mmCIF file of C-alpha atoms and ligand atoms in Angstrom:
data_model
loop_
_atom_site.group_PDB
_atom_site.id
_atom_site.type_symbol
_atom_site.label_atom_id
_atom_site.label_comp_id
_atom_site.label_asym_id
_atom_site.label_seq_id
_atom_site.Cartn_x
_atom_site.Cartn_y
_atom_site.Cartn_z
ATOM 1 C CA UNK A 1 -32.020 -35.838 47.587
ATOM 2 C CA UNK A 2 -33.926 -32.941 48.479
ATOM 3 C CA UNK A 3 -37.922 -33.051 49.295
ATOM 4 C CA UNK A 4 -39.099 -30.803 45.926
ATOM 5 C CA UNK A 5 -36.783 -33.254 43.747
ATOM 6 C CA UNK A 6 -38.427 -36.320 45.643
ATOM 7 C CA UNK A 7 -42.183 -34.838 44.474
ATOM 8 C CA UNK A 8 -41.255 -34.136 41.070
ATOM 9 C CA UNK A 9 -40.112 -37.540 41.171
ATOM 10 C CA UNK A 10 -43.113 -38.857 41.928
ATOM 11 C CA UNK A 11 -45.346 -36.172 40.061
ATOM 12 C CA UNK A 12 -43.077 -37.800 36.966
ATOM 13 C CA UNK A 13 -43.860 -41.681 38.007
ATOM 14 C CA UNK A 14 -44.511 -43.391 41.183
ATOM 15 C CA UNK A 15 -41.628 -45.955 40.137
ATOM 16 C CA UNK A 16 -39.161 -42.950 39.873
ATOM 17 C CA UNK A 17 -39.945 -41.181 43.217
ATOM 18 C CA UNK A 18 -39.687 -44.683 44.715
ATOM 19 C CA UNK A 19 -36.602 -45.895 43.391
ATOM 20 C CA UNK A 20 -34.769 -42.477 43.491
ATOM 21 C CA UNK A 21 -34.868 -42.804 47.295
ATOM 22 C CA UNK A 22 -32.341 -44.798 47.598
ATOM 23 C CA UNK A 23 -30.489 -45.199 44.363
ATOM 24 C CA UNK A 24 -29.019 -43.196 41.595
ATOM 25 C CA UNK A 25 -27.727 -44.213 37.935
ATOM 26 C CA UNK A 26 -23.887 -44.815 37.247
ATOM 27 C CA UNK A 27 -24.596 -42.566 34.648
ATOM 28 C CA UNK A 28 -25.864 -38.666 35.107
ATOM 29 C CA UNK A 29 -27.097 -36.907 32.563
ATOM 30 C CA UNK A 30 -25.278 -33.953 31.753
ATOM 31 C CA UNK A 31 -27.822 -31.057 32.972
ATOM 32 C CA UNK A 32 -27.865 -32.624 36.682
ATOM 33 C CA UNK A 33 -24.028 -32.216 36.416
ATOM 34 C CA UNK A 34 -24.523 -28.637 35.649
ATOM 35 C CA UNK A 35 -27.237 -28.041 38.814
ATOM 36 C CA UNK A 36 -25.303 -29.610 41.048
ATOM 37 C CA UNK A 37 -21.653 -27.905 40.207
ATOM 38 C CA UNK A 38 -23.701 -24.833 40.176
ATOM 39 C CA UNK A 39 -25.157 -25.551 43.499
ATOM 40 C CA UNK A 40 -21.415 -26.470 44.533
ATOM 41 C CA UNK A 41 -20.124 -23.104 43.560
ATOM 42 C CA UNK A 42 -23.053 -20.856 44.375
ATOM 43 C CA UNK A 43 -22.480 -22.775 48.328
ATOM 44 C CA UNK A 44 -18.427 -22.741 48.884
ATOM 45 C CA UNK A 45 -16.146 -20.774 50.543
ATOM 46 C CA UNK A 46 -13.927 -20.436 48.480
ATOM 47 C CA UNK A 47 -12.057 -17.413 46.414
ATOM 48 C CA UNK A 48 -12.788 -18.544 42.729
ATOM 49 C CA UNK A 49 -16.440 -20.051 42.947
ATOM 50 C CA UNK A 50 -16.575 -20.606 39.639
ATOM 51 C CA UNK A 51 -13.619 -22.536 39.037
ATOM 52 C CA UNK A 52 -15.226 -24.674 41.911
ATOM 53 C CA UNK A 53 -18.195 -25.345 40.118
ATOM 54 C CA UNK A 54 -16.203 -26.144 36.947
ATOM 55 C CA UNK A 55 -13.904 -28.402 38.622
ATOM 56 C CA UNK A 56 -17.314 -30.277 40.102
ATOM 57 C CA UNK A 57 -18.606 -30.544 36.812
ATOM 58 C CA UNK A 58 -15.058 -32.499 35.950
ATOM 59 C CA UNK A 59 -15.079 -34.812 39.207
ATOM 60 C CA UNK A 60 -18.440 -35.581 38.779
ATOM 61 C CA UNK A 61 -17.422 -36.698 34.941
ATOM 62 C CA UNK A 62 -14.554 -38.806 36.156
ATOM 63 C CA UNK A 63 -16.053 -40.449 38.901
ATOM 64 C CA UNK A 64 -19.336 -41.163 37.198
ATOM 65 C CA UNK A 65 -20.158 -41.481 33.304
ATOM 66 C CA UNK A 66 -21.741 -38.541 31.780
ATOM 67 C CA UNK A 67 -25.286 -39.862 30.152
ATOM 68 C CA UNK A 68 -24.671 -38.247 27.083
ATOM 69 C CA UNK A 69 -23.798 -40.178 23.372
ATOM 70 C CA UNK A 70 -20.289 -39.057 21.700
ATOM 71 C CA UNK A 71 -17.222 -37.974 23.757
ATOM 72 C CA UNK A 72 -17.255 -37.444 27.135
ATOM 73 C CA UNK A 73 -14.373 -35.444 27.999
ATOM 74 C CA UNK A 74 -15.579 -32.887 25.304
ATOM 75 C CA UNK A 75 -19.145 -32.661 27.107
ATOM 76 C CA UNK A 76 -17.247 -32.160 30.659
ATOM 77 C CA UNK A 77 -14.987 -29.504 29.554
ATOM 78 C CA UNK A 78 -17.944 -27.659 27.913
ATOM 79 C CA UNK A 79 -20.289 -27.959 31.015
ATOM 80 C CA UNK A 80 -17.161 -26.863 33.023
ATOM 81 C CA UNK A 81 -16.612 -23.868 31.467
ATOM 82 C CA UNK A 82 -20.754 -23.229 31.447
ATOM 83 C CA UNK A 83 -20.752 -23.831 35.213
ATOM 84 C CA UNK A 84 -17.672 -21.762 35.664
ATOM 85 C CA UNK A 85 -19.480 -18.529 33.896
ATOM 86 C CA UNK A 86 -22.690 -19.329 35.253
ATOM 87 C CA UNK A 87 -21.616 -19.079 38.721
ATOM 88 C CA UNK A 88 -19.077 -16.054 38.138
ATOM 89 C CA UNK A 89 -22.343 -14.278 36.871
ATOM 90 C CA UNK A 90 -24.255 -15.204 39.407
ATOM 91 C CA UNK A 91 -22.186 -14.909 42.431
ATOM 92 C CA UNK A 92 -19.580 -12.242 41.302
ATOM 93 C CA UNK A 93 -17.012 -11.143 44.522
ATOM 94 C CA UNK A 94 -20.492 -11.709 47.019
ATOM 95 C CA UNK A 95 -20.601 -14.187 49.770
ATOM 96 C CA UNK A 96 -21.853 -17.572 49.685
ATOM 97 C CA UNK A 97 -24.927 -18.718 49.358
ATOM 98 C CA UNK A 98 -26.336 -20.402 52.128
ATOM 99 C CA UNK A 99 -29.529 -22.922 52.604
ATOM 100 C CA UNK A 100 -32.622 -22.437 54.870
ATOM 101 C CA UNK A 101 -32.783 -25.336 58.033
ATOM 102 C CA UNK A 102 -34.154 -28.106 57.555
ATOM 103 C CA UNK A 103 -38.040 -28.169 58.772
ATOM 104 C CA UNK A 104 -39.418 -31.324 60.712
ATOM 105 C CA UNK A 105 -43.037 -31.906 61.084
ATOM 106 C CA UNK A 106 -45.079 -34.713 62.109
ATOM 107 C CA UNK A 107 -41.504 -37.263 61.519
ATOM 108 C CA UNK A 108 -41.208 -35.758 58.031
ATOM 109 C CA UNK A 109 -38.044 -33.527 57.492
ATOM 110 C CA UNK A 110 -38.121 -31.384 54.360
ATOM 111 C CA UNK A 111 -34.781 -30.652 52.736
ATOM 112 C CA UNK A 112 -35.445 -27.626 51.229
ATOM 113 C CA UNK A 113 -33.640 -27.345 47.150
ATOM 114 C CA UNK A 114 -33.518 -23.589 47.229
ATOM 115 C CA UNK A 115 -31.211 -20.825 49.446
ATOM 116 C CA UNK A 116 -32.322 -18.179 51.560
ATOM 117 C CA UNK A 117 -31.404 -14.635 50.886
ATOM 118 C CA UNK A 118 -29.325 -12.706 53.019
ATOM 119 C CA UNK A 119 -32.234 -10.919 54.202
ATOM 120 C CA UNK A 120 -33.469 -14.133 55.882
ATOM 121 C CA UNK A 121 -37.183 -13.731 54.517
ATOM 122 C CA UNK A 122 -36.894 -14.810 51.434
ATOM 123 C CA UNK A 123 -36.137 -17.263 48.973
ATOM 124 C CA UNK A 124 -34.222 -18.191 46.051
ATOM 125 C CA UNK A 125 -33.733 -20.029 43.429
ATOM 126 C CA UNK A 126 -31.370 -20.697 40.674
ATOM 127 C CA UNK A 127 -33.367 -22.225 37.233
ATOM 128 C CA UNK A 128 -31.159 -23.416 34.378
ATOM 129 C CA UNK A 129 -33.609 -23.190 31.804
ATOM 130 C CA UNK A 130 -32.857 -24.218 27.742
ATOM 131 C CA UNK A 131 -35.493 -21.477 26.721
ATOM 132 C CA UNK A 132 -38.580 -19.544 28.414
ATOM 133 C CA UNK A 133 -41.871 -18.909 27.825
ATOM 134 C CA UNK A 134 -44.639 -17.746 29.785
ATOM 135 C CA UNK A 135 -45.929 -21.901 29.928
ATOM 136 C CA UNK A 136 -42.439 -22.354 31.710
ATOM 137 C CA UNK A 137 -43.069 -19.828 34.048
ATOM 138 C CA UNK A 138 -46.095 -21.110 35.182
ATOM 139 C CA UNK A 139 -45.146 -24.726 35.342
ATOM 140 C CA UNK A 140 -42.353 -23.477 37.255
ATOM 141 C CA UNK A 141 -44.479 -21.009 39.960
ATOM 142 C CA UNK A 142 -46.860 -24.285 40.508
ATOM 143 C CA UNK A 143 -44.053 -26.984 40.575
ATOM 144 C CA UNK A 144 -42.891 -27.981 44.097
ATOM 145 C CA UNK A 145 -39.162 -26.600 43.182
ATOM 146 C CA UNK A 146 -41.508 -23.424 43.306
ATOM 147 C CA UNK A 147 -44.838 -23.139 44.956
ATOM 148 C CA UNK A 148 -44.123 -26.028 47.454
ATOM 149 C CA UNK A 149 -40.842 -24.404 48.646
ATOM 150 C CA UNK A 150 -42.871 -21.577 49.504
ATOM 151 C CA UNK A 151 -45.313 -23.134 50.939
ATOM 152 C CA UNK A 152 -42.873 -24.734 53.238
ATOM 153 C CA UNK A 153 -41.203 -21.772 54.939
ATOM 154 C CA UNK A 154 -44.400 -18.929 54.332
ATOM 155 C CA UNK A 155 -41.631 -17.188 52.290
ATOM 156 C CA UNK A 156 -41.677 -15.889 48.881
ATOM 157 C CA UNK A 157 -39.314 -16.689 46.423
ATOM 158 C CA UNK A 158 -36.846 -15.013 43.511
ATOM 159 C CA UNK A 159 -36.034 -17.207 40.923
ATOM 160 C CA UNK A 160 -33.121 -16.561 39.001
ATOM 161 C CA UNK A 161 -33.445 -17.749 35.478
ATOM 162 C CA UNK A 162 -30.335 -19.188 33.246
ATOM 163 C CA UNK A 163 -30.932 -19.620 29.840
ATOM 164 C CA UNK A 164 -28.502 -22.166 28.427
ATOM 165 C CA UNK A 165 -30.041 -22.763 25.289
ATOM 166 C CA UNK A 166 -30.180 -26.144 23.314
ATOM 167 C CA UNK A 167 -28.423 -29.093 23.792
ATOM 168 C CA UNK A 168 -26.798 -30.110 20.258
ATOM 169 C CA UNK A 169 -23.717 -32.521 20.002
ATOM 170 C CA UNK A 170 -23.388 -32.327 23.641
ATOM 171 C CA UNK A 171 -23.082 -28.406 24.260
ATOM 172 C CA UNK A 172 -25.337 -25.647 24.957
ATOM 173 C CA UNK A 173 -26.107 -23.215 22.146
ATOM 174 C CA UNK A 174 -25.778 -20.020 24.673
ATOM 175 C CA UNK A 175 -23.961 -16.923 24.979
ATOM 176 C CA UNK A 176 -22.412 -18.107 28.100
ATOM 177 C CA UNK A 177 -20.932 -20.722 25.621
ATOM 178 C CA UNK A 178 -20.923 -19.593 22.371
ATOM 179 C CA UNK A 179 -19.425 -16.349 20.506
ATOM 180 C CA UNK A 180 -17.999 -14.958 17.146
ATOM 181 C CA UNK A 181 -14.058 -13.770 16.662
ATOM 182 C CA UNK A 182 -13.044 -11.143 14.277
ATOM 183 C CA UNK A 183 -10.733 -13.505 11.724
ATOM 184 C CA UNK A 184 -7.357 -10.873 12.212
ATOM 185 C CA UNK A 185 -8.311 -8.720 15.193
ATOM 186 C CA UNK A 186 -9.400 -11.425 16.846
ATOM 187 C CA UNK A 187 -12.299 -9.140 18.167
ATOM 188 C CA UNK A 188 -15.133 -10.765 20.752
ATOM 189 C CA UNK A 189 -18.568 -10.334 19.557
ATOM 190 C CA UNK A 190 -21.666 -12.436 21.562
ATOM 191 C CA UNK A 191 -24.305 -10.801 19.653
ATOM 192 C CA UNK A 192 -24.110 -9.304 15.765
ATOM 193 C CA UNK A 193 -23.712 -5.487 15.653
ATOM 194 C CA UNK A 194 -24.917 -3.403 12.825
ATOM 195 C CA UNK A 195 -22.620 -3.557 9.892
ATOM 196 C CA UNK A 196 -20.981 -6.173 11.119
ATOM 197 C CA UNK A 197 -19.921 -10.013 10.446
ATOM 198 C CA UNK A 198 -19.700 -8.507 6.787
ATOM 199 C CA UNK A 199 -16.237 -10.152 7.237
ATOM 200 C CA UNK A 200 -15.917 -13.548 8.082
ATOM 201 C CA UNK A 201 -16.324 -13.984 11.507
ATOM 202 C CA UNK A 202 -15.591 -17.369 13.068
ATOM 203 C CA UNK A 203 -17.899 -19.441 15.765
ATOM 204 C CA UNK A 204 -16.042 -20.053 19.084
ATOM 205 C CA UNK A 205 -16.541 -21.724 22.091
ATOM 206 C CA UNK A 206 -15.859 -20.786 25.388
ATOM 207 C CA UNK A 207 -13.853 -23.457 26.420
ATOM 208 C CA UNK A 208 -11.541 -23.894 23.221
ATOM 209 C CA UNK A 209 -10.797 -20.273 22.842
ATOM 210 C CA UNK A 210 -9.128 -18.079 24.242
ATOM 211 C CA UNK A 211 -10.935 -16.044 25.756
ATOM 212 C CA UNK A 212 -11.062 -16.002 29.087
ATOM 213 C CA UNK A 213 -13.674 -15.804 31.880
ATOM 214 C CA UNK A 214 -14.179 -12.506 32.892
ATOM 215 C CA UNK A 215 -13.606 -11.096 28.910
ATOM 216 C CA UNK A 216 -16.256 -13.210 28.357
ATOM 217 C CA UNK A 217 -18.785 -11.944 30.486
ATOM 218 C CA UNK A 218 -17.775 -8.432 30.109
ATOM 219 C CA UNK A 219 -18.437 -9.125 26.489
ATOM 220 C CA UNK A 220 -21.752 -9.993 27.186
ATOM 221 C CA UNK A 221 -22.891 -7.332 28.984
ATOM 222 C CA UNK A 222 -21.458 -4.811 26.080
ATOM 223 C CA UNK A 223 -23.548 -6.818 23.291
ATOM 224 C CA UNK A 224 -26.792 -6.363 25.482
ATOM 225 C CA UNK A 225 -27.267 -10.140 25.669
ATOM 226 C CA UNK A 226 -26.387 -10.793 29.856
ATOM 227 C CA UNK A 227 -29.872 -9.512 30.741
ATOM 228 C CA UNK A 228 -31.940 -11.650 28.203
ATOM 229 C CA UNK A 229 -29.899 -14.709 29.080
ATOM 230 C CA UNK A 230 -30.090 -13.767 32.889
ATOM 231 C CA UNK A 231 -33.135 -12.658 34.963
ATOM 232 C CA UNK A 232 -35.202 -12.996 37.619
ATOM 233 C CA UNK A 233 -38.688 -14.087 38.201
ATOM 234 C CA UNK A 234 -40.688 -13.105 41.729
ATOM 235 C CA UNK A 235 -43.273 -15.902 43.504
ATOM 236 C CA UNK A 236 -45.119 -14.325 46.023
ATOM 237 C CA UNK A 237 -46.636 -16.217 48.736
ATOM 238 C CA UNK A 238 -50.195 -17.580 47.999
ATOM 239 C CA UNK A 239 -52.808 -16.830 50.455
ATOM 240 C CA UNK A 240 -53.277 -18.860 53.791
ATOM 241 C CA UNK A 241 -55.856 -21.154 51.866
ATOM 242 C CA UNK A 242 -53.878 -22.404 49.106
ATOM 243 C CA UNK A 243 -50.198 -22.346 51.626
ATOM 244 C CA UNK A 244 -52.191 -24.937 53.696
ATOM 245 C CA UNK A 245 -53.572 -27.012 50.864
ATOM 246 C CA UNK A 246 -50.423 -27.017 49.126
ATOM 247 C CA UNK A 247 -48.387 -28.273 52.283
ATOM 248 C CA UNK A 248 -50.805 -30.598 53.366
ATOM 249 C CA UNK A 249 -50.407 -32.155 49.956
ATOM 250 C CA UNK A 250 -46.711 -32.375 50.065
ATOM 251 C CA UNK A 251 -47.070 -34.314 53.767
ATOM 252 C CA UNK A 252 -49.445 -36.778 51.908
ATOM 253 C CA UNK A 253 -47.726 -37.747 48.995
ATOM 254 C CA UNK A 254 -44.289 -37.846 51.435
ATOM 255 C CA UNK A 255 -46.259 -39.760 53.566
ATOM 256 C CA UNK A 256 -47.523 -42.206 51.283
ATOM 257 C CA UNK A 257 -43.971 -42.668 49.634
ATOM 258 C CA UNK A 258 -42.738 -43.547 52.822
ATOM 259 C CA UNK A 259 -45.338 -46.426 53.464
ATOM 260 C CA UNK A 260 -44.837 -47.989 49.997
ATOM 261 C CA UNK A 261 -43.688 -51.317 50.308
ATOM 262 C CA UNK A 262 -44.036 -52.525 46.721
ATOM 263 C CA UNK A 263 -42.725 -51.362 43.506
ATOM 264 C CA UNK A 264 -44.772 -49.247 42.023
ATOM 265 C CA UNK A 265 -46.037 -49.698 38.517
ATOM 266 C CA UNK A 266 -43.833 -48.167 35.596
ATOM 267 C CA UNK A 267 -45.383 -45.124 33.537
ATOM 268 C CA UNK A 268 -44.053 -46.103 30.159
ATOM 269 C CA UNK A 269 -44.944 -43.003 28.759
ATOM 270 C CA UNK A 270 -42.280 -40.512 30.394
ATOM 271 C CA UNK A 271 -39.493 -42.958 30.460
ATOM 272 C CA UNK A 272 -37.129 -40.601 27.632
ATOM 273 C CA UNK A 273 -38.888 -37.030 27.901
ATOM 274 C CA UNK A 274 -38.072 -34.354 29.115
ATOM 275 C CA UNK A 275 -35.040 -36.341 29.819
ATOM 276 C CA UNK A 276 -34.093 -39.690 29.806
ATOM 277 C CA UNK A 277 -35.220 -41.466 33.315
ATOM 278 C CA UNK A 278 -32.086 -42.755 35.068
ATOM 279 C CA UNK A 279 -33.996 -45.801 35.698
ATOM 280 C CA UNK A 280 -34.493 -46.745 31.791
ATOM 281 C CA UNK A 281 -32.537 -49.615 31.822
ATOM 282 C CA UNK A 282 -33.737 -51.275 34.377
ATOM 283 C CA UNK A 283 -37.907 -50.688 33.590
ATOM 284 C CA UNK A 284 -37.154 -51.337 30.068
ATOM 285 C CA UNK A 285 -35.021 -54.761 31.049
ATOM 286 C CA UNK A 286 -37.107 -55.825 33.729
ATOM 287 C CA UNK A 287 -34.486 -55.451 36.287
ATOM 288 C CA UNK A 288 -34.203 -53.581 39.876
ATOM 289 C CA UNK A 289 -31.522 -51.335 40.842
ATOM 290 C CA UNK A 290 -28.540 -52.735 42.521
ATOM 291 C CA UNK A 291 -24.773 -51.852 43.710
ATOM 292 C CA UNK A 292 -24.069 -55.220 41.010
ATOM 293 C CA UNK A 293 -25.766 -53.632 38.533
ATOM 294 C CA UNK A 294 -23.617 -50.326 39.272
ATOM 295 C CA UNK A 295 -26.518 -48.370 40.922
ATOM 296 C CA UNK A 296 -25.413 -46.054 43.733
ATOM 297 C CA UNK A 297 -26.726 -46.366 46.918
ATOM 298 C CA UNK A 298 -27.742 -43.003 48.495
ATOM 299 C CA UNK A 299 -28.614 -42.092 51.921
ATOM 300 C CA UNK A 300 -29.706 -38.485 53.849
ATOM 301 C CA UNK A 301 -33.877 -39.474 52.782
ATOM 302 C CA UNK A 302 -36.083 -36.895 53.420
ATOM 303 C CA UNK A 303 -38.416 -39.854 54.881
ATOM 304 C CA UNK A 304 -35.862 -40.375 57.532
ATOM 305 C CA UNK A 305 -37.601 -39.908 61.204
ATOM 306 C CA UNK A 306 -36.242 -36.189 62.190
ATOM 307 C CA UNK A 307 -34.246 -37.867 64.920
ATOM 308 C CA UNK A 308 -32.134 -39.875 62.764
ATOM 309 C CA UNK A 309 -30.812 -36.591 61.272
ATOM 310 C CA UNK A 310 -27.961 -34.476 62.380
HETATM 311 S S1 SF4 B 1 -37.915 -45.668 33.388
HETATM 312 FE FE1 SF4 B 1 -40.028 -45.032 33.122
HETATM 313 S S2 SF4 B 1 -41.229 -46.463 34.346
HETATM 314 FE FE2 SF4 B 1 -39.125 -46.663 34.975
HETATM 315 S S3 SF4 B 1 -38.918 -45.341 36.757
HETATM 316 FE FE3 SF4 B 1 -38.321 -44.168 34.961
HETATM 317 S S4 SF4 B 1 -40.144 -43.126 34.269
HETATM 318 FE FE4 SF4 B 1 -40.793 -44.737 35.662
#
């Protein structure tokens, strides 16, 4: 786990940033899936990224269960294709992304969540968002997936927003996923045209139809939907003042993370929203976390001393 995830952890609930050290769920909710096969794709070396990322999104679902009600092989294929498009968009022919270095300070290494841009002085970030609003901007230019990663290297940072719409019956109401075919032409359409859908026009998803990948995405860009779906947002780095305060308060609450010995009290309150803590069952059944109870151990801490790292 990475240092910003381990903060908004804690920001969420002491018991959450202190568990989530060292175990994760059997189950993983859906949306993580997506990050990290997007991560996955955005990061390897090889020729089809996005079929990478797609076929994360389907290990993941086999070797874990998806934390979602009704079928799971239905909610993997869909977040397969979604990560496959998402990643096509993003990365296109380009290279791979690539990760700043780890920073150690004081015994604390911070494992930074975003990449660094080829230019080497900046940051970003990729944001897979279900809508936006100017409140989710600024939640996101103060949260430590933001602010604190700039904060951290003196850098600032383009975030690259992904809308990907509601989640409804286990699939994303998005263009990326969602379209309209011509009943006998069998015509692509992401986004109505005038005169149009007079006929009747069919819904289809991405990953039942077919339509493939790159048809797809053209598709978008001719209906003028890519751009409102996919954009970037600029953070620019804070004066010295408010860099210093905002590190120094990421080394604190690290700090203090690493010296709790007890388990902290539950916060009731944020147990199912935004999305349902991976710890539920245990908080709400008076249990711990354990490999019998099918929890996951995990290891690479960002508390480790920076020696212990490679
Ligand atoms: S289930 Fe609730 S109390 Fe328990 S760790 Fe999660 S947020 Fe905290």
């Amino acid at each position: 786990m990475n240092s910003a995830e381990t903060l908004l952890n804690l920001d969420r609930c002491a018991r959450l940033g202190f568990w989530g050290q060292s175990w994760e769920a059997p189950a993983i909710h859906p949306n993580e899936v997506l990050r990290r096969a997007v991560d996955a794709g955005l990061l390897t070396e090889e020729s089809d990224p996005g079929q990478l990322a797609g076929d994360t999104v389907m290990t993941l679902a086999s070797e874990r269960t998806l934390d979602v009600e009704g079928s799971q092989y239905q909610c993997a294929l869909h977040h397969a294709a979604l990560a496959d498009i998402i990643v096509t968009a993003l990365r296109g022919n380009g290279e791979r992304w690539a990760r700043p270095t780890d920073l150690v300070t004081k015994g604390l290494t911070w494992v930074s969540s975003a990449f660094l841009a080829p230019s080497g002085v900046r940051l970003r970030r990729v944001l897979l968002a279900d809508r936006w609003s100017n409140e989710r901007f600024q939640s996101e230019v103060h949260s430590w997936k933001g602010l604190g990663e700039v904060a951290a290297y003196g850098m600032p940072l383009t975030m690259t927003v992904v809308l990907i719409g509601q989640r409804r019956d286990g699939r994303h109401h998005t263009p990326f996923s969602k379209g309209w075919a011509h009943p006998r032409s069998r015509t692509l359409r992401i986004r109505k045209r005038a005169g149009e859908f007079k006929e009747n026009w069919h819904e289809v998803w991405r990953e039942t139809s077919d339509f493939n990948r790159d048809h797809w995405l053209d598709q978008m860009r001719q209906d003028y939907v890519l751009n409102d779906v996919l954009f970037e947002k600029e953070i620019s780095v804070p004066d010295q003042a408010v860099l210093s305060k905002v590190a120094h308060l990421a080394e604190k609450k690290l700090r203090a993370l690493q010296q709790t010995q007890e388990t902290p009290d539950p916060n009731p309150s944020v147990c199912f929203w935004p999305v349902p803590c991976q710890f539920r069952k245990c908080c709400w059944e008076f249990t711990v976390p354990s490999e019998r109870a099918g929890f996951i151990p995990i290891n690479g801490l960002v508390l480790q001393p920076a020696q212990h790292r490679t």
